[in-house]
Short mmCIF file of C-alpha atoms and ligand atoms in Angstrom, two decimals:
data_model
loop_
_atom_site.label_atom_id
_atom_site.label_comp_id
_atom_site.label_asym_id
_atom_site.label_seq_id
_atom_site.Cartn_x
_atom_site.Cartn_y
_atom_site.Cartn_z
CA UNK U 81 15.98 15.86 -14.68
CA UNK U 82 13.01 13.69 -13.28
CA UNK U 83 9.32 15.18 -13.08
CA UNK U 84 7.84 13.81 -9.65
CA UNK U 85 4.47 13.23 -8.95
CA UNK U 86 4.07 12.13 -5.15
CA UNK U 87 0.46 10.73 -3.67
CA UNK U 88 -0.53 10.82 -0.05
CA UNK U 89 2.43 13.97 0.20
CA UNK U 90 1.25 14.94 3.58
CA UNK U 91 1.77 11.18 5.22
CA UNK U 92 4.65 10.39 7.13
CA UNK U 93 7.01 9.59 4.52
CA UNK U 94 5.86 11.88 1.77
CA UNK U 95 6.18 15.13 4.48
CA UNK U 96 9.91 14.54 4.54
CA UNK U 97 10.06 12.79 1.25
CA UNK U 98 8.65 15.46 -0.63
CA UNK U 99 11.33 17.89 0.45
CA UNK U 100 14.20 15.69 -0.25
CA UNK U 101 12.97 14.82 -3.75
CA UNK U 102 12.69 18.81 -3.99
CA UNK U 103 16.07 19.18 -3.11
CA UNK U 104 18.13 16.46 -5.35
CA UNK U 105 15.66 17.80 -8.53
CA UNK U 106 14.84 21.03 -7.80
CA UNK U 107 11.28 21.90 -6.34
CA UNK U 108 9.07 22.67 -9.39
CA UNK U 109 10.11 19.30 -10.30
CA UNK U 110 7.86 17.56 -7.59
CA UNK U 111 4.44 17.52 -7.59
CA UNK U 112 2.92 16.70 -4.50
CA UNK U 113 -0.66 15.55 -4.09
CA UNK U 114 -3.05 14.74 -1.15
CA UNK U 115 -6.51 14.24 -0.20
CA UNK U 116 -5.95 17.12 2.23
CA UNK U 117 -3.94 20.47 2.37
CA UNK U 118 -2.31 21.87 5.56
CA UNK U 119 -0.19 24.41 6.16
CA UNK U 120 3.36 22.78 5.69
CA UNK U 121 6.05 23.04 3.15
CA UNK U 122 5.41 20.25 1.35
CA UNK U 123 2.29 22.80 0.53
CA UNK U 124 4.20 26.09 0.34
CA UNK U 125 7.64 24.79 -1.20
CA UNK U 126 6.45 24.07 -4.32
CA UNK U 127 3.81 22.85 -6.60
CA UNK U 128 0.93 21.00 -4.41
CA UNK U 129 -2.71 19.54 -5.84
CA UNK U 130 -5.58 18.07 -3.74
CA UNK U 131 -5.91 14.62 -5.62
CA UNK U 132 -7.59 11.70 -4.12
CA UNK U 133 -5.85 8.84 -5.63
CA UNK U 134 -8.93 6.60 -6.10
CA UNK U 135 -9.54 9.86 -9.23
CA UNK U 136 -8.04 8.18 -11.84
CA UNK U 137 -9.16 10.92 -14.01
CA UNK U 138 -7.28 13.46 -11.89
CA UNK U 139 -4.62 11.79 -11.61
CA UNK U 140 -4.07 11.13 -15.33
CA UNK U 141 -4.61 15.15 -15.73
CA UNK U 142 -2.13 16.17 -13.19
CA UNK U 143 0.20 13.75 -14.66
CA UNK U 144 -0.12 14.55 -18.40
CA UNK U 145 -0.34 18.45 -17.66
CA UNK U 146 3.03 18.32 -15.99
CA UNK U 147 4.47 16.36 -17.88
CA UNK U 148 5.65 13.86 -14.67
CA UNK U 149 7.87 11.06 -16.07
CA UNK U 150 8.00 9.52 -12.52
CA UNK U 151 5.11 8.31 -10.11
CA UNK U 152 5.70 7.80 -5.97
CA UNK U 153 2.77 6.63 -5.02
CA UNK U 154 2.42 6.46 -1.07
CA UNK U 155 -1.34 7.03 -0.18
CA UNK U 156 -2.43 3.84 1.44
CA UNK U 157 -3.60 2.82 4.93
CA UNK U 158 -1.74 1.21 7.40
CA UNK U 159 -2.15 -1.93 9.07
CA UNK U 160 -3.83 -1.20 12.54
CA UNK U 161 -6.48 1.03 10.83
CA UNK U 162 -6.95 -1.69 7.44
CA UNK U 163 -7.33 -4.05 10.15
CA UNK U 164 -9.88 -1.77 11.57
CA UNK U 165 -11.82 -1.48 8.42
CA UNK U 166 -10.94 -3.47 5.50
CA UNK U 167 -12.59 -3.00 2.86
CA UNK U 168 -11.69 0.39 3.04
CA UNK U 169 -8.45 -0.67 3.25
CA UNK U 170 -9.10 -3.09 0.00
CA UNK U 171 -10.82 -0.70 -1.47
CA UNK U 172 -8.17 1.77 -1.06
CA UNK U 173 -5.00 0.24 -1.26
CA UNK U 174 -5.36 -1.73 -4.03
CA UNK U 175 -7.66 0.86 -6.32
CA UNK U 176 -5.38 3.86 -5.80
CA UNK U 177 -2.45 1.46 -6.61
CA UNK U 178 -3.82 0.51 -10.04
CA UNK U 179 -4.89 3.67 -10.37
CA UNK U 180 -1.36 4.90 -10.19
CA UNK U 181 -0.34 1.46 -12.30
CA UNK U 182 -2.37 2.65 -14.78
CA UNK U 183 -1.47 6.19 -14.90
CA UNK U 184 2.50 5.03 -15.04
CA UNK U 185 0.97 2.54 -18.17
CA UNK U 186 -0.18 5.13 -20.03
CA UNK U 187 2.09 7.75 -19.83
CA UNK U 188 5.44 5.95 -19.70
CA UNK U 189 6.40 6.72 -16.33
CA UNK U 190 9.01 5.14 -13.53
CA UNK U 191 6.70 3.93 -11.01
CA UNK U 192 8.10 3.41 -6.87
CA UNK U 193 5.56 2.31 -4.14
CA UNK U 194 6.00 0.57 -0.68
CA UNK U 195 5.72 -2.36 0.45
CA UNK U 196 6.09 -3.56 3.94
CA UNK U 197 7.18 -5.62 6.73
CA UNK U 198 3.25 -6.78 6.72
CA UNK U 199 4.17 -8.70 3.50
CA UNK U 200 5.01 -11.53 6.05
CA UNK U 201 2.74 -13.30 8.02
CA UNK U 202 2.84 -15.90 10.66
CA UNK U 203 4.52 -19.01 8.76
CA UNK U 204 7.03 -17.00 7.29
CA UNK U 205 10.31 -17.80 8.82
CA UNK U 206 10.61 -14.90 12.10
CA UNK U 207 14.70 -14.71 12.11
CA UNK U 208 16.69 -13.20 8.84
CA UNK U 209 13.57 -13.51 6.65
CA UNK U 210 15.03 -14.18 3.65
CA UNK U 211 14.47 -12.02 0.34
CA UNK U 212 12.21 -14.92 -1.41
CA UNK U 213 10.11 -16.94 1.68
CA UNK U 214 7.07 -17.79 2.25
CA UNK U 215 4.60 -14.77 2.21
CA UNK U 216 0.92 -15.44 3.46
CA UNK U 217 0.07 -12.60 6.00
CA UNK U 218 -2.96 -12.86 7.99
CA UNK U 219 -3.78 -9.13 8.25
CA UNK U 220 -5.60 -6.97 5.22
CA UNK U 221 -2.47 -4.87 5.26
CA UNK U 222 -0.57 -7.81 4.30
CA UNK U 223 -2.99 -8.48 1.41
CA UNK U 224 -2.51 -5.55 0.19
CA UNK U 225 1.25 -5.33 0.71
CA UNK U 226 1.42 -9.16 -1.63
CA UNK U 227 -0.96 -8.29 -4.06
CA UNK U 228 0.60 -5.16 -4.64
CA UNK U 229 4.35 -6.48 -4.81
CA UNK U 230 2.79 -9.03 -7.51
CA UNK U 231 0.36 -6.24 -9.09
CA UNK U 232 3.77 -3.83 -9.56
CA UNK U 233 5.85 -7.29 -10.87
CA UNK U 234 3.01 -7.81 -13.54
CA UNK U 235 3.50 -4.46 -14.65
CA UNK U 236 6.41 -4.13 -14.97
CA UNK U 237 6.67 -8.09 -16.66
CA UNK U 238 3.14 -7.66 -18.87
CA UNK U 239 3.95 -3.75 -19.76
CA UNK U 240 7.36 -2.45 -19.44
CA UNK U 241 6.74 -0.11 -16.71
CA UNK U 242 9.98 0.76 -14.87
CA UNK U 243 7.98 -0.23 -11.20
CA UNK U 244 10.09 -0.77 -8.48
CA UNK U 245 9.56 -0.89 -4.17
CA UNK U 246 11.08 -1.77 -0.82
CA UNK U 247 9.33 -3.73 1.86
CA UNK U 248 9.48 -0.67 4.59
CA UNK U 249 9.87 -2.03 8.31
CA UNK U 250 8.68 0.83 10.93
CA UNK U 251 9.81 4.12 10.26
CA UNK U 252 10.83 6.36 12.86
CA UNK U 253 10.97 9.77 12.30
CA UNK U 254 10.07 13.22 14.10
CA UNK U 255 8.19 15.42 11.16
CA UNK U 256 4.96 14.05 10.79
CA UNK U 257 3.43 11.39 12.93
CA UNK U 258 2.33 7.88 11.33
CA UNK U 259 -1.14 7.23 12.35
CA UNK U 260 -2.65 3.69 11.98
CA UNK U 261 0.51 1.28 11.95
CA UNK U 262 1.33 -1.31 14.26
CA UNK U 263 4.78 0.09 14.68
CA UNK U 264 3.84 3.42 15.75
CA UNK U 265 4.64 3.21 19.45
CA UNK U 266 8.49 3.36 18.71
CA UNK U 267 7.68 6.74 17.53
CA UNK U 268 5.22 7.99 20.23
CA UNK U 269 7.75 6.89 22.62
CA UNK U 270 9.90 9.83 21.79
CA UNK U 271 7.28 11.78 22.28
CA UNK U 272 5.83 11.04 25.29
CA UNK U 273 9.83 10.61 26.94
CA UNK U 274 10.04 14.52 26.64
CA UNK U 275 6.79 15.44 27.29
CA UNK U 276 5.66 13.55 30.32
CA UNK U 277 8.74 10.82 31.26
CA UNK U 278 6.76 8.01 31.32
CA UNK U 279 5.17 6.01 28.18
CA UNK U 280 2.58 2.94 28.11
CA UNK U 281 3.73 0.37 25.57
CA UNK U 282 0.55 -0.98 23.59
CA UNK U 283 3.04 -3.42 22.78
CA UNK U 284 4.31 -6.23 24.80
CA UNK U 285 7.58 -6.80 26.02
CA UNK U 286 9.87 -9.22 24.03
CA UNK U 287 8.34 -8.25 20.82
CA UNK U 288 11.02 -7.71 18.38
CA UNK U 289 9.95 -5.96 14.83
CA UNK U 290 12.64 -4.59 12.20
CA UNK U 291 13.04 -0.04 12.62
CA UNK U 292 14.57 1.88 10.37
CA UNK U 293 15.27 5.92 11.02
CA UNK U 294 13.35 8.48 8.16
CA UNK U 295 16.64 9.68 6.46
CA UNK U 296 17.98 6.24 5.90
CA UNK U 297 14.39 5.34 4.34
CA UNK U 298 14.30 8.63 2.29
CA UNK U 299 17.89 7.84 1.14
CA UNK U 300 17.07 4.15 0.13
CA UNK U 301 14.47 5.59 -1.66
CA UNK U 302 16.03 7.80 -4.17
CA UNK U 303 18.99 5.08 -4.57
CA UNK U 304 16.72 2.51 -5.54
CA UNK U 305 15.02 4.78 -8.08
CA UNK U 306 18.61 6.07 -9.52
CA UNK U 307 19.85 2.47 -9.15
CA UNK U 308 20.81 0.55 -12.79
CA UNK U 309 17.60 -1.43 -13.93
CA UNK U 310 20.17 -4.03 -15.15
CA UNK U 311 21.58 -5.16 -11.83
CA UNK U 312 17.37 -5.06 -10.53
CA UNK U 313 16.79 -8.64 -9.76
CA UNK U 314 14.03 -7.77 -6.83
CA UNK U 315 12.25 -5.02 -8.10
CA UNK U 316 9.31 -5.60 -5.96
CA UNK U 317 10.19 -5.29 -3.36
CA UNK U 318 13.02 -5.07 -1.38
CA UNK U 319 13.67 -6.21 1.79
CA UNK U 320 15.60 -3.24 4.27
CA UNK U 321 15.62 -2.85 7.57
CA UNK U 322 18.11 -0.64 9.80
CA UNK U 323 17.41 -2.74 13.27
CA UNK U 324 15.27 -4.62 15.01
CA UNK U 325 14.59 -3.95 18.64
CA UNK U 326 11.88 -5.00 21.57
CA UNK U 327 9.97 -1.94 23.18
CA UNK U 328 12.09 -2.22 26.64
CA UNK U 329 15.44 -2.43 24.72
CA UNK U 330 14.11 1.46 22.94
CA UNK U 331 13.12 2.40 26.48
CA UNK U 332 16.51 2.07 27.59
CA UNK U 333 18.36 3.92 25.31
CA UNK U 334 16.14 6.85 26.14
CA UNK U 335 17.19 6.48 29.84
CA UNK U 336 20.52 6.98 29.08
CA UNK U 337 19.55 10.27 28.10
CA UNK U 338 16.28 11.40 30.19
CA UNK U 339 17.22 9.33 33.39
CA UNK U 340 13.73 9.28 34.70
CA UNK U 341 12.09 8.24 32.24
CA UNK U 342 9.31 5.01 32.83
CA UNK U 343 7.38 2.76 30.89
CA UNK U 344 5.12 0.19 31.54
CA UNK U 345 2.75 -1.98 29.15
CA UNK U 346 -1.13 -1.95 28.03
CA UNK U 347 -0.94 -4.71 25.21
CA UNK U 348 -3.35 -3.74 22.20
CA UNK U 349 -4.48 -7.15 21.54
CA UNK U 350 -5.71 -5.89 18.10
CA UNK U 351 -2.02 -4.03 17.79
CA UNK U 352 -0.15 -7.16 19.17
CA UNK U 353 -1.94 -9.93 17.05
CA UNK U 354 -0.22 -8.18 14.20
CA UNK U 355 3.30 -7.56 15.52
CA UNK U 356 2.86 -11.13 16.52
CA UNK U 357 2.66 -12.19 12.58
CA UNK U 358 5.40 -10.31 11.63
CA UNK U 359 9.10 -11.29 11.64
CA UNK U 360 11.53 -10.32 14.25
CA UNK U 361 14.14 -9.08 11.63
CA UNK U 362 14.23 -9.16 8.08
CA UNK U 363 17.35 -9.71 5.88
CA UNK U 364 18.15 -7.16 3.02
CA UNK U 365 20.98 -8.91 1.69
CA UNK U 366 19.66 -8.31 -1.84
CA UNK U 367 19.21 -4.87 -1.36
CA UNK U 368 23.09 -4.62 -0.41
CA UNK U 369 24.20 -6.77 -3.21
CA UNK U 370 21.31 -5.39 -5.87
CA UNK U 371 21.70 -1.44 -5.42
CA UNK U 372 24.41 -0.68 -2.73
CA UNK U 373 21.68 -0.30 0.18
CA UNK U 374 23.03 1.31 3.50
CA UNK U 375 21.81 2.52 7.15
CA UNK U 376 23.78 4.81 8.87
CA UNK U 377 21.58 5.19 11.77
CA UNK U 378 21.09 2.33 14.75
CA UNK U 379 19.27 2.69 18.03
CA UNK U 380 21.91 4.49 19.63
CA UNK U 381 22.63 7.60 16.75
CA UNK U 382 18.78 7.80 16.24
CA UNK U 383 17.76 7.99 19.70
CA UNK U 384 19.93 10.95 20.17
CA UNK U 385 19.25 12.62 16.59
CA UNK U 386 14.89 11.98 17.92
CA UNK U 387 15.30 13.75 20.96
CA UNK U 388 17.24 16.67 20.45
CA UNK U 389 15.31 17.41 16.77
CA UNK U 390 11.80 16.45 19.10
CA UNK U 391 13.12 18.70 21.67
CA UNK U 392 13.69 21.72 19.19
CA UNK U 393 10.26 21.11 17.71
CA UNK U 394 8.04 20.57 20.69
CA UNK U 395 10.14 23.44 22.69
CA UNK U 396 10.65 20.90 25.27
C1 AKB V 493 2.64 -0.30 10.06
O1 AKB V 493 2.93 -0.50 11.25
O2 AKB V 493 1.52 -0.55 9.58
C2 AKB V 493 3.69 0.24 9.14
C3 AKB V 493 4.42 -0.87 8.45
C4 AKB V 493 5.45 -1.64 9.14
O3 AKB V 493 4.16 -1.12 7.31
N1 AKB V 493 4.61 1.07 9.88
#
């Protein structure tokens, strides 16, 4: 049985993350950890510290004392915010990773953080982007993302540590919001289509960028950690991606179910600079072949999982 400890647990992946870890291994078998508490379950469901990840100290104690054999690390800033402030983002990023490197060092443990979509940058090639391409991003996110794919590859080549990641495209999902990305309008859209039918697109029409739903990106998670290290080729990190859609092509799969629903577009030129250096749709070929990686939800099933779950939540 694994020992879990999870950073940045109240984000939008480790809210829904935490509980499914809790679930396959049993809840006092995940730690979660944030900067911040709240009142959620990833608080009350089991055990929960305040750790901010750039406390290596901390997070060495927490680690030792619980005997965790197996590190998520997810605290990190996304791209629209690093953009905004980037040495923060620098400063962030890359120290709480290492942190979290080092901690995994020390005390032997499997190590899984994310990479992203913002690996790429404008000369990478847009259409299929292949596993191994050209990566020199243009944003600070993107930085991070490379220097953190190679930082978890040193580790794991210079020390042994079991480190492993996927390269995340936008995740949609209807638990906790995302805050900061570039991506996050496909998940405000939901939003916005039940509570006032009508949504302003900060980004511009025709721009395609690879979507994936939460449960298939929770799923690929825990397969990729259970996954045989022998068969690991690309262990950092991983291309997947569940689809790739433009903002009107979204839009119009919610119409089908909230018939007067509108949108119209205020481009983010900060927002769209970086969807513009991003590919259209990635290729995650070697995450099929490598560890059996699967989506079961496209724009159609998600749409309609979104709105009724939103609809339940918001009372709507
Ligand atoms: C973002 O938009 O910054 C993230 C990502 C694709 O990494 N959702």
């Amino acid at each position: 049985m694994k020992k879990i400890l999870v950073t940045g647990a109240l984000g939008q992946i480790g809210s829904e993350l935490t509980g499914k870890l809790r679930a396959v291994y049993g809840a006092d078998n995940v730690i979660a950890t944030d900067i911040r508490s709240n009142e959620s379950d990833v608080v009350f469901d089991g055990p929960f510290e305040i750790l901010d990840v750039m406390d290596d100290k901390k997070m060495h104690d927490i680690v030792k004392r619980n005997k965790v054999d197996t590190i998520i690390h997810l605290a990190a800033l996304l791209s629209a915010t690093a953009e905004l402030k980037p040495l923060l983002a620098w400063n962030l990023n890359m120290g709480g990773l290492v942190n979290a490197l080092e901690v995994a060092r020390e005390e032997n443990c499997q190590f899984f953080t994310p990479s992203s979509i913002g690996a790429f940058g404008p000369t990478t090639p847009k259409d299929h982007t292949p596993q191994d391409t050209i990566q020199r991003p243009t944003t600070m996110y993107g930085v991070n993302k490379v220097s953190g794919e190679l930082l978890c590859d040193y580790y794991y080549h210079k020390f042994g540590v079991d480190t492993r990641g996927l390269r995340f495209p936008g995740l949609i999902s209807y638990v906790a919001p995302p805050g900061g990305g570039t991506t996050d309008y496909a998940v405000e859209i939901y939003y916005e289509a039940l509570q006032k039918q009508k949504y302003t697109s900060y980004i511009g029409e025709g721009t395609y960028m690879d979507m994936m739903y939460m449960p298939d990106a929770l799923q690929a998670i825990v397969s990729l950690m259970e996954a045989d290290p022998a068969k690991l080729i690309h262990r950092n990190s991983f291309n997947v991606t569940a689809m790739s859609f433009e903002p009107e092509q979204v839009a119009a799969e919610i119409r089908k179910h909230i018939p007067a629903f509108t949108m119209d577009y205020q481009v983010d030129p900060a927002r769209q600079k970086i969807a513009d250096s991003w590919p259209n749709s990635i290729d995650p070929t070697a995450a099929k072949e490598e560890w059996g990686f699967k989506a079961e939800y496209n724009l159609e099933n998600m749409t309609v999982d979104m709105l009724e779950k939103l609809k339940a939540k918001l009372n709507v």
